[in-house]
Coordinates of C-alpha atoms and ligand atoms in Angstrom, one line a residue:
X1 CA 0.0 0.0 0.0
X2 CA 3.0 2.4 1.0
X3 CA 4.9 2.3 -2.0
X4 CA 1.9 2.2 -4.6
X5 CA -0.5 4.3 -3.2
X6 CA 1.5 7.5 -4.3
X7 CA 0.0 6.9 -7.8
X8 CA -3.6 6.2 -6.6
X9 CA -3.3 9.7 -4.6
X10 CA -1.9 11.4 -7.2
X11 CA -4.6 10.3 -9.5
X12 CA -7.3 11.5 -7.3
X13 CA -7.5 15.5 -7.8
X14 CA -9.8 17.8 -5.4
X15 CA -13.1 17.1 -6.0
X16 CA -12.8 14.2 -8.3
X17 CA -14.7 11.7 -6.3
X18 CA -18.4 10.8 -8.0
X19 CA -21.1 10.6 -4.9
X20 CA -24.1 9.2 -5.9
X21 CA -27.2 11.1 -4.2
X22 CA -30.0 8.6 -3.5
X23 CA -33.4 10.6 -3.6
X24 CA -34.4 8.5 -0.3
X25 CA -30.9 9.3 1.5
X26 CA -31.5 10.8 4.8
X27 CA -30.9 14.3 5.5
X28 CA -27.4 15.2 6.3
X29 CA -28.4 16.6 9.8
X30 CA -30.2 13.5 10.8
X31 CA -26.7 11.7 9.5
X32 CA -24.7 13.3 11.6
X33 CA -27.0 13.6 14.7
X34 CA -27.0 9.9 14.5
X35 CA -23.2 9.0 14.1
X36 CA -22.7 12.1 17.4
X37 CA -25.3 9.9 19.4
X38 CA -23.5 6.5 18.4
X39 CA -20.0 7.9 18.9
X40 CA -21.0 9.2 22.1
X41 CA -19.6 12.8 20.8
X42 CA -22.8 15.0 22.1
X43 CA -21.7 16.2 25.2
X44 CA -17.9 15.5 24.2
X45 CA -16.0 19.2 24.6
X46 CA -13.3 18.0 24.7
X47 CA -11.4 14.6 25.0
X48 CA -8.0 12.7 25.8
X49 CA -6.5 10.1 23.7
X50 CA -3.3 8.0 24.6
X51 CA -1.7 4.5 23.5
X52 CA 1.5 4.3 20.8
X53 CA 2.3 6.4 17.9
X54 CA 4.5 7.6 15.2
X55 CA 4.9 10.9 12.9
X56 CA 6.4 10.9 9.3
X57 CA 8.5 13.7 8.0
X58 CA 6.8 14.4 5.1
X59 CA 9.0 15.0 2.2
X60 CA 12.1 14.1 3.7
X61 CA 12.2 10.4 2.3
X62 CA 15.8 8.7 1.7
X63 CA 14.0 7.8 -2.2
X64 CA 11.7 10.1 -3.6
X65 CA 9.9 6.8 -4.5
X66 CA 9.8 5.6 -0.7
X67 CA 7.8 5.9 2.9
X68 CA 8.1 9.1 4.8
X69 CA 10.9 8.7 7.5
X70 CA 9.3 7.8 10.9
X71 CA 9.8 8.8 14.5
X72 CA 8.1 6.6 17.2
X73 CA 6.1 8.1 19.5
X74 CA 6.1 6.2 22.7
X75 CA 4.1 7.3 25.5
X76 CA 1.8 9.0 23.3
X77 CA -1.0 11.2 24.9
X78 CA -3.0 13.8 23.3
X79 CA -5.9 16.6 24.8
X80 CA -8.4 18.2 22.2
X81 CA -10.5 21.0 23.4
X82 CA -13.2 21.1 20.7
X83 CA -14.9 24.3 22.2
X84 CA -11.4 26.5 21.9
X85 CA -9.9 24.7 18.9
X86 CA -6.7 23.7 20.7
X87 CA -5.2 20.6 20.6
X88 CA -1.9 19.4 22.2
X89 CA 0.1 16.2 21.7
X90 CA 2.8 14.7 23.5
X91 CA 5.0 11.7 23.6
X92 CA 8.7 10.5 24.1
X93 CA 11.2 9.7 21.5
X94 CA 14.1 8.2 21.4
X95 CA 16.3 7.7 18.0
X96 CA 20.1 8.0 16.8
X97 CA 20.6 11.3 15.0
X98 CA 21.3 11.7 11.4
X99 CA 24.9 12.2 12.5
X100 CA 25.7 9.2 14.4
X101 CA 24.7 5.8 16.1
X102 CA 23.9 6.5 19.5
X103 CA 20.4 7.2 19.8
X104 CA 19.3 10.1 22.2
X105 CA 15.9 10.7 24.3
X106 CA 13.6 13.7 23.3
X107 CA 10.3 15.2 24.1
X108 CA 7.6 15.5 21.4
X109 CA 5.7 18.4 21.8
X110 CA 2.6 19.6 19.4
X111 CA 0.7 22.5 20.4
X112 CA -1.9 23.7 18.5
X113 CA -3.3 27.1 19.7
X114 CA -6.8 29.0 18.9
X115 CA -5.3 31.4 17.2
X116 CA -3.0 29.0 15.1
X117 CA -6.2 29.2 12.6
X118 CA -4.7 28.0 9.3
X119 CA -6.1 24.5 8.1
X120 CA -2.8 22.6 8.2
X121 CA -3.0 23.1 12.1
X122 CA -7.1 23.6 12.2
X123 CA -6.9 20.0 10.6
X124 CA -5.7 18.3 13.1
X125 CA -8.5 18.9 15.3
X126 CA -11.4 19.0 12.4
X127 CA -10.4 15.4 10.9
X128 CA -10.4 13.6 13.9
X129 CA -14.0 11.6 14.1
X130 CA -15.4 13.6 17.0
X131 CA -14.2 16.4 15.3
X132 CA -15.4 16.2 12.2
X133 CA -18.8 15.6 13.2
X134 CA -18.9 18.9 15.2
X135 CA -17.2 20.8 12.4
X136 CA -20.2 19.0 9.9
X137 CA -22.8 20.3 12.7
X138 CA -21.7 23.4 12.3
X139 CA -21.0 24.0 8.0
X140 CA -23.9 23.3 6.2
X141 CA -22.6 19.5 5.5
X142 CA -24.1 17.5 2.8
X143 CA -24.5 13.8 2.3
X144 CA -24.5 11.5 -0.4
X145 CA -23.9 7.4 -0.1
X146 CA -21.3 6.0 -2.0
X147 CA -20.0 2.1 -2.3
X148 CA -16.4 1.4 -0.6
X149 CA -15.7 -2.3 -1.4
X150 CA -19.4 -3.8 -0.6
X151 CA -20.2 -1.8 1.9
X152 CA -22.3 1.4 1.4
X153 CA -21.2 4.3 3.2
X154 CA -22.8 8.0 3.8
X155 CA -20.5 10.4 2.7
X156 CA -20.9 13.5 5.0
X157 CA -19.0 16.6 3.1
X158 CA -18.9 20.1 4.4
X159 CA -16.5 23.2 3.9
X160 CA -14.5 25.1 6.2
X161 CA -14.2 28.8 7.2
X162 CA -10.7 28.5 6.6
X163 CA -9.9 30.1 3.5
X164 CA -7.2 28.8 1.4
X165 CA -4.6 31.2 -0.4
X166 CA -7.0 31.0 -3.5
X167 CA -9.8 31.9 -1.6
X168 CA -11.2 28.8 -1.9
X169 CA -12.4 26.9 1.3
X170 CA -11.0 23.5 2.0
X171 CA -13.1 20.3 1.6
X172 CA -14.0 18.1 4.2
X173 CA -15.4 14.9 3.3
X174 CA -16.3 12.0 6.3
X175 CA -16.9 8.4 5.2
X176 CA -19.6 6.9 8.2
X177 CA -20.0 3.1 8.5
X178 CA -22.7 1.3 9.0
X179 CA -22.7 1.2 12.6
X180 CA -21.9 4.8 12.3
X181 CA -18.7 5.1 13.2
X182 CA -16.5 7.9 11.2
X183 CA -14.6 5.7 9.6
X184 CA -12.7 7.9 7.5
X185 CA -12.1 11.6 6.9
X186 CA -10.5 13.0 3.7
X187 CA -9.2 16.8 3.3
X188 CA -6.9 18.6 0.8
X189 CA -4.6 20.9 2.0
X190 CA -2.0 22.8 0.0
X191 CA 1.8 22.0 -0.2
X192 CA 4.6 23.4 -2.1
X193 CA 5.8 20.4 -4.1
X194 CA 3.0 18.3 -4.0
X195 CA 0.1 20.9 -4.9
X196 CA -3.4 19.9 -3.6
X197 CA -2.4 17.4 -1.3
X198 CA -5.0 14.2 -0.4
X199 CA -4.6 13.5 3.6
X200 CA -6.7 10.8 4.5
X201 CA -7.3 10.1 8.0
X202 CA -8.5 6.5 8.4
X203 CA -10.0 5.4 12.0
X204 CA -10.7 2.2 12.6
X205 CA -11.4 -0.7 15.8
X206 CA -13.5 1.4 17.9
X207 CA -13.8 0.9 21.0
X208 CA -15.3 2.7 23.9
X209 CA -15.1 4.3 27.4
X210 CA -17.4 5.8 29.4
X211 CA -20.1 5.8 26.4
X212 CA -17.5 7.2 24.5
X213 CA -16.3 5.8 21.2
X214 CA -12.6 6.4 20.0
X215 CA -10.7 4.4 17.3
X216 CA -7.8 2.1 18.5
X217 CA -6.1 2.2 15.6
X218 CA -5.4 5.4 13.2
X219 CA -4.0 5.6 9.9
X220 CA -3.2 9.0 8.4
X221 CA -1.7 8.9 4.9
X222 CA -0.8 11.8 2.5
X223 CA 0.3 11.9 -0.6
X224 CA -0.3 8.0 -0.9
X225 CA 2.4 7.4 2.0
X226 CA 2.0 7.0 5.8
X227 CA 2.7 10.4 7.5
X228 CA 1.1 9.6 10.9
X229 CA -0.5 6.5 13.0
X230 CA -1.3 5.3 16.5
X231 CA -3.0 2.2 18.2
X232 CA -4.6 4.0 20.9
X233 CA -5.5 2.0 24.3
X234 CA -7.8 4.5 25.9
X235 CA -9.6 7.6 25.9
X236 CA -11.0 10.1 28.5
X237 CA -14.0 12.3 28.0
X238 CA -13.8 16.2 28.8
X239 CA -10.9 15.3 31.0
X240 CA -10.1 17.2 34.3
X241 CA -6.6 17.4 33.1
X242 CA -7.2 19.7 30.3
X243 CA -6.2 22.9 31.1
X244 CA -3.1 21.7 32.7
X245 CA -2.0 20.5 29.7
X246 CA -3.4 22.0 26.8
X247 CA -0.2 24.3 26.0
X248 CA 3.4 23.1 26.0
X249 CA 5.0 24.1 29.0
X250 CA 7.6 26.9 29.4
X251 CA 10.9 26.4 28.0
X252 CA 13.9 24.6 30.3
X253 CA 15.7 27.2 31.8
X254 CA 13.8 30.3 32.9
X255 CA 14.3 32.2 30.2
X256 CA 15.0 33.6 26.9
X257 CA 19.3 32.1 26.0
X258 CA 21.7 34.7 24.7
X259 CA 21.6 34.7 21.4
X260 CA 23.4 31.5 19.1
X261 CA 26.6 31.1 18.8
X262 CA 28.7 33.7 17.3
X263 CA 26.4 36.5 18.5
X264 CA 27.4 39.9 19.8
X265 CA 27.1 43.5 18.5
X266 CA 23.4 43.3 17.4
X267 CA 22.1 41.4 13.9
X268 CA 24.7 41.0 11.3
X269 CA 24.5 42.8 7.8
X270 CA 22.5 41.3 5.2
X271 CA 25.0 39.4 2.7
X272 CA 25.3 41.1 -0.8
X273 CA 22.4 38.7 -2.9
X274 CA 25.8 37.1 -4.7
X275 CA 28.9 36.7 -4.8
X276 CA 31.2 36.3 -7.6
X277 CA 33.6 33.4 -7.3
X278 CA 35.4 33.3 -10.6
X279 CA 34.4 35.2 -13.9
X280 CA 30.8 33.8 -14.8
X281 CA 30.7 31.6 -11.6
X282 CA 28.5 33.5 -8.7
X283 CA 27.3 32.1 -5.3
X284 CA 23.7 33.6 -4.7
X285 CA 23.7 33.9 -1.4
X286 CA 20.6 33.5 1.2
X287 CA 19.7 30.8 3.5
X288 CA 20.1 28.4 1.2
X289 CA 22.9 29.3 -1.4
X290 CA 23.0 28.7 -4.9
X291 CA 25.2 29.1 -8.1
X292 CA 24.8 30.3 -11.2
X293 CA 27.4 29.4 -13.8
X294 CA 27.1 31.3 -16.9
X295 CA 28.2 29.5 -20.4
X296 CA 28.2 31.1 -23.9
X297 CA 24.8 30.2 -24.2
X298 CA 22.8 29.5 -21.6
X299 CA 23.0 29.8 -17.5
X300 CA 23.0 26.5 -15.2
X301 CA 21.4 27.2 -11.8
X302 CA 22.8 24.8 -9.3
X303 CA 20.3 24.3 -7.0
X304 CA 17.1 25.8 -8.3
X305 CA 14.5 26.0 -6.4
X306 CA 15.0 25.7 -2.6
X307 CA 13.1 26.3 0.7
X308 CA 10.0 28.0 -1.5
X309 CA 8.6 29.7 -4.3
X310 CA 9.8 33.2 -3.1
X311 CA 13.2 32.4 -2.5
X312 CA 13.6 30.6 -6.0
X313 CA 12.1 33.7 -7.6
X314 CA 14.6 35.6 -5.7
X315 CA 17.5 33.7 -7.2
X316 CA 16.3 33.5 -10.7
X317 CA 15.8 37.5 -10.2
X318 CA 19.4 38.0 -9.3
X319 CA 21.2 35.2 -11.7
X320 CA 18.6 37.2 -14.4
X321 CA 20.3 40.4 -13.0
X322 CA 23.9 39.3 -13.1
X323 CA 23.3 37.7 -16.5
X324 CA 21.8 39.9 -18.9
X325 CA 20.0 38.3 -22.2
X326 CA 20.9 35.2 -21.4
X327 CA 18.5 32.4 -21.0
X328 CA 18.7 29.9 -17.7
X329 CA 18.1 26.6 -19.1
X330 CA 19.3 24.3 -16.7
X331 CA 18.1 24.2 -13.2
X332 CA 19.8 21.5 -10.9
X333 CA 18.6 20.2 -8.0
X334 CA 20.8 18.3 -5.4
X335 CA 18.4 16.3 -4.0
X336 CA 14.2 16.2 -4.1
X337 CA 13.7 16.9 0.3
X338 CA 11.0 19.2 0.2
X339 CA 13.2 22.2 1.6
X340 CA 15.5 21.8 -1.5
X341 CA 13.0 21.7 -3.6
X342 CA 10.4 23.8 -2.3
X343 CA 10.3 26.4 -4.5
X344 CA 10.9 24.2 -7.9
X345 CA 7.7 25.5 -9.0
X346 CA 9.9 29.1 -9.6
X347 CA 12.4 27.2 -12.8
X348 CA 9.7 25.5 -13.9
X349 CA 7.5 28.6 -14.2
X350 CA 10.5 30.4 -16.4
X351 CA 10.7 27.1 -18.5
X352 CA 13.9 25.9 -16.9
X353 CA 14.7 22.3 -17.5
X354 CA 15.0 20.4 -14.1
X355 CA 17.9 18.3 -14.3
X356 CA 18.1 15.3 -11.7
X357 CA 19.1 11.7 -11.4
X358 CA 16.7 9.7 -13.2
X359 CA 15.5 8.3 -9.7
X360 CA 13.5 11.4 -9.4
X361 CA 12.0 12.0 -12.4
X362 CA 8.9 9.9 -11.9
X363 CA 7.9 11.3 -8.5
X364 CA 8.4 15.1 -9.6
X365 CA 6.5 14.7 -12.4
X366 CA 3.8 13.4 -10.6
X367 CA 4.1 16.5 -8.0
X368 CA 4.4 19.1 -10.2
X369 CA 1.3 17.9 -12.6
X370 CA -1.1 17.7 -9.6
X371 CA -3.9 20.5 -9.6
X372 CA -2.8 23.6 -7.3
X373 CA -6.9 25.1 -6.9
X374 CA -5.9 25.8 -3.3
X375 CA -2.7 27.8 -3.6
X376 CA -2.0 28.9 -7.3
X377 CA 1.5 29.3 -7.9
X378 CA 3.9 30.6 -10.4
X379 CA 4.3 27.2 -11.9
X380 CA 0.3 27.3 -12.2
X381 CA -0.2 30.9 -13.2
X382 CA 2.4 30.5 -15.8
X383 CA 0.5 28.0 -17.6
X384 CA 4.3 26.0 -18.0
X385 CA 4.7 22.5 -17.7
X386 CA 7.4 20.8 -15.7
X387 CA 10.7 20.1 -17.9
X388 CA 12.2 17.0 -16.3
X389 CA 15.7 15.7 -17.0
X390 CA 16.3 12.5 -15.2
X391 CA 19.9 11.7 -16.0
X392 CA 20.7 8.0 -15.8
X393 CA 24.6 7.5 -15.3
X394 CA 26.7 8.7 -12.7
X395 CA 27.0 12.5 -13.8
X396 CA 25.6 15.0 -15.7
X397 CA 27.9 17.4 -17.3
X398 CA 27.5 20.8 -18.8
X399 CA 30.4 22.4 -21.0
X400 CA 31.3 24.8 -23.5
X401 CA 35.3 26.2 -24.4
X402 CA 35.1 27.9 -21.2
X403 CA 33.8 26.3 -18.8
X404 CA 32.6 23.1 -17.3
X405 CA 29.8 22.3 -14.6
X406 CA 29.8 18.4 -13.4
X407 CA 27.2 17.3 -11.5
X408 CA 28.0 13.5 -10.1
X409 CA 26.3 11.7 -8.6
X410 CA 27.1 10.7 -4.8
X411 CA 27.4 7.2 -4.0
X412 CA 26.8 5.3 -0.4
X413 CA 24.9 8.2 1.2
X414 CA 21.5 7.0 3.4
X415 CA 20.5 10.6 3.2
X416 CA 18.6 10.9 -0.2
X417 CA 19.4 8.3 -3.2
X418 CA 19.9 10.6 -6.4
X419 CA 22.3 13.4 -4.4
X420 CA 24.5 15.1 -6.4
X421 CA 27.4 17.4 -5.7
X422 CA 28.7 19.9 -8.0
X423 CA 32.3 20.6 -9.7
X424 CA 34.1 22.9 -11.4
X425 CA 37.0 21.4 -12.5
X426 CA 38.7 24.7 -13.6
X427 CA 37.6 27.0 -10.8
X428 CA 38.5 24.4 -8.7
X429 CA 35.2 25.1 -6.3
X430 CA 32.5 21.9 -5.0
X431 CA 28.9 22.9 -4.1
X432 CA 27.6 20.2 -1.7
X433 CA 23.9 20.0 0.6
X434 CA 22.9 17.9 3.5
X435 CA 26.3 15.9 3.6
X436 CA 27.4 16.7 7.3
X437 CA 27.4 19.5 9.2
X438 CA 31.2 20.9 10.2
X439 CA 31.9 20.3 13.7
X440 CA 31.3 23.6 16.1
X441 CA 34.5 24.9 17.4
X442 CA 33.9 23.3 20.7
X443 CA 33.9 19.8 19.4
X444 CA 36.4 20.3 16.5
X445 CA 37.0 16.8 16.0
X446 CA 33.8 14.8 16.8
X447 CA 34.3 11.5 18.0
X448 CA 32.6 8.9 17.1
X449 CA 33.2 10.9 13.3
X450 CA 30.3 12.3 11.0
X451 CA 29.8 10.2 8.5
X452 CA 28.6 11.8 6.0
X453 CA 32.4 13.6 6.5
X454 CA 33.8 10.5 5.4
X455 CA 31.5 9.7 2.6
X456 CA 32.0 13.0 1.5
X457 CA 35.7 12.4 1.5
X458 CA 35.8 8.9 -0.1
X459 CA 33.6 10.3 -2.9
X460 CA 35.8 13.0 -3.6
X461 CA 38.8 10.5 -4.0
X462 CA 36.8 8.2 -5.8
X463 CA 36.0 10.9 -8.3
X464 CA 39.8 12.0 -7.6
X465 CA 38.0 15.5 -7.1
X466 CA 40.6 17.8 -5.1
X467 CA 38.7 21.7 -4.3
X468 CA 40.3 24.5 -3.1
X469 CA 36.9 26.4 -2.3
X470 CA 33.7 24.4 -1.0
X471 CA 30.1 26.0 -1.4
X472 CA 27.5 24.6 1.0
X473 CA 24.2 25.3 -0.1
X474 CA 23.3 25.3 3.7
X475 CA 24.6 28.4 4.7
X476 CA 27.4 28.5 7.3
X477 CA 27.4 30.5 10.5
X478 CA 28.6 33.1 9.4
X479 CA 28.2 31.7 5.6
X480 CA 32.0 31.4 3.9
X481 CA 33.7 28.8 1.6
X482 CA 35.7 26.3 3.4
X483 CA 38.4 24.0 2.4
X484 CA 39.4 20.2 2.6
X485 CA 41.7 21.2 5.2
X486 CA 38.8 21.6 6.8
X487 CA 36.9 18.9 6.0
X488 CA 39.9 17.0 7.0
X489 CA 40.9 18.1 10.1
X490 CA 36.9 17.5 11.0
X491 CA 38.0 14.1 10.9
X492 CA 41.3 14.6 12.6
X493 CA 43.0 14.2 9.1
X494 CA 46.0 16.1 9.7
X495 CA 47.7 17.3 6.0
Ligands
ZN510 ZN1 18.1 16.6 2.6

């Protein structure tokens, strides 16, 4: 189901389910009063649920083909006030980081406030079964009947007073059994890559406490993959503990920390949008860097469209801007994780080819051909469609009598299959992402070593690649080219 269901979501735009209105189907009030009194939800203001869980980072897949990464959530208790709109989830975690082996305890905290009134947070209270039923109560829901399998199902829909970007409401559409349980509650909410994203919440193996029917098991998916689920073991109606825990608590400590490392003197100047590193070579400079190599012909754009739509426009603006009449054709990503490619919709809205391994092809082109009704975008209002180069082979490389741009592909790195670093042979400088993370000054020489450090390394010998200035599309702090002596002596490599 994981691994095929991307296609069936994909395939299912906003909207694009047929309901079948019987003339003798029951009015949608009636509907829903009857599911409230057989879930127990009438005089439910607010409930607690508890048992097992997990959460999947959305986007940040090791293969743009594969699950959402998970994080178990042990310990897992959440509170929903229903009369405030505030929900707030907690649990413990415990898991290596991406850095190393030894896994570390943590604290899961998810508050969700009243006034945190955007759908993507609103959601998480209106798609929950009790939730949806008061939220259908309360926005003129309709109901149809529709066949799942053999079983024949009311389909309870309303819209919210959420507004998205478009102006559009969101869709809310509950499936209720035939016992009259909420079985399953659909919504669409929008996301940068993916468009109009499905998240289905599926609720299933009710039990019940105290007249109070909650689902033991829960099965969120979006986009077709798993992105959250728990096998609850009880529930607790209006509980006395609410208010007590219906916020996350103060920060450890007592107080607001000096400012991060590196601080002093009040907030740094704003970098210069780009910085030229050899004649037609520039760094674009921001949060996320990226370069712009200018051939005879035509620009590349090495990393194209990160963190989101405004940013990518920002760097096409200034590579535009420091290349005159010339046409960017090539955008390169270095991996698909959502925050690298969250504003691919920018190239792709100029007509800029997308070049990436080929293991990325199929999944972008799914993405970026999904209807955006709920957040038109630049890629949307441009009317362009998504130019995909999936590059089979170890490297991709772009040339002319000046210059040379290779992009090669990484090998033996868990962090995204298809990551590519990129070289310039002549100007001697490497643009890498999401490798590793240099050691702060007070651990210069982590031990045991990062490594991503050492894959880094061994792929640069392998490729028998020697730099004398390294871009990191990550920003630095403070943002500056580094060297292999660097990277070495992060891995007590003394030369
Ligand atoms: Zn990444």
């Amino acid at each position: 189901m994981l691994r095929t269901g991307v296609a069936v979501l994909f395939a299912t735009a906003l909207g694009a389910t047929a309901f079948h209105a019987s003339a003798a189907a029951p009015s949608a009030s009636a509907v829903i009063a009857a599911a409230s009194k057989a879930m127990g939800a009438d005089n439910l203001n607010s409930i607690k649920i508890y048992g097992v869980a997990a959460n999947y980072n959305v986007g940040q897949n090791n293969n743009a083909n594969g699950e959402w990464p998970r994080t178990n959530l042990n310990d897992y208790y959440r509170w929903i006030d229903f009369n405030a709109g505030a929900s707030r989830a907690t649990a413990q975690t415990f898991a290596p980081p991406v850095t190393g082996p030894t896994a570390v305890a943590g604290r899961f905290n998810q508050a969700i406030s009243p006034t945190q009134n955007g759908w993507a947070q609103q959601s998480e209270i209106w798609t929950t079964p009790w939730g949806f039923l008061k939220g259908a109560a309360k926005n003129n829901a309709t109901v149809a009947t529709e066949k799942v399998g053999a079983r024949t199902m009311k389909v309870v829909t309303w819209n919210t007073p959420q507004k998205a970007p478009s102006g559009k409401a969101y869709k809310v559409v509950g499936y209720i059994g035939p016992s009259n349980m909420v079985e399953r509650v659909d919504t669409w909410i929008e996301n940068p890559v993916l468009g109009d994203m499905l998240v289905r919440s599926n609720y299933s193996e009710y039990r019940e406490v105290d007249g109070v029917k909650f689902p033991a098991k829960i099965v969120r998916v979006s986009a077709g993959q798993t992105s959250f689920d728990a096998q609850l073991l009880g529930a607790d109606a209006n509980p006395t503990d609410l208010a007590a825990n219906i916020t996350n608590p103060p920060p450890a400590g007592g107080g607001a920390g000096g400012p991060p490392g590196g601080g002093g003197g009040g907030a740094a100047a704003a970098p210069p949008p780009s910085t030229q590193l050899a004649p037609d070579v520039y760094k674009i400079n921001g949060a996320y860097n990226a370069v712009a190599v200018g051939f005879k012909d035509y620009v590349v754009l090495f990393e194209a469209g990160p963190q989101n739509e405004a940013r990518a426009l920002a760097v096409i603006a200034e590579t535009k801007r420091l290349f005159p009449g010339k046409t960017i054709k090539y955008g390169v990503i270095t991996h698909h994780h959502f925050d690298h490619t969250g504003g691919i919709v920018a190239p792709v809205s100029e007509g800029i080819t997308i070049v990436t391994p080929a293991v990325n092809k199929a999944f972008l082109m799914r993405a970026l051909t999904t209807p955006r009704t709920l957040a038109p975008d630049a890629m949307s209002k441009s009317g362009k469609k998504p130019i995909i180069e999936g590059f089979t082979g170890d490297k991709r490389v772009f040339s002319d009598a000046n210059h040379s741009l290779e992009v090669h592909v990484v090998k033996g790195l868990p962090h995204a299959d298809g990551i590519v670093i990129g070289w310039l042979p002549k100007e001697k400088v490497l643009i890498y992402a999401d490798m590793f993370n240099l050691p702060t000054a007070a651990d210069p020489v982590p031990n045991p070593p990062v490594v991503g450090t050492q894959i880094f390394l061994a792929n640069l010998e392998r490729l028998g690649i020697e730099p004398e200035r390294i871009v990191s599309i990550h920003a630095l702090n403070p943002d500056r080219l580094t060297s292999m002596a660097d990277i070495r002596a992060s891995l007590g490599i003394k030369k």
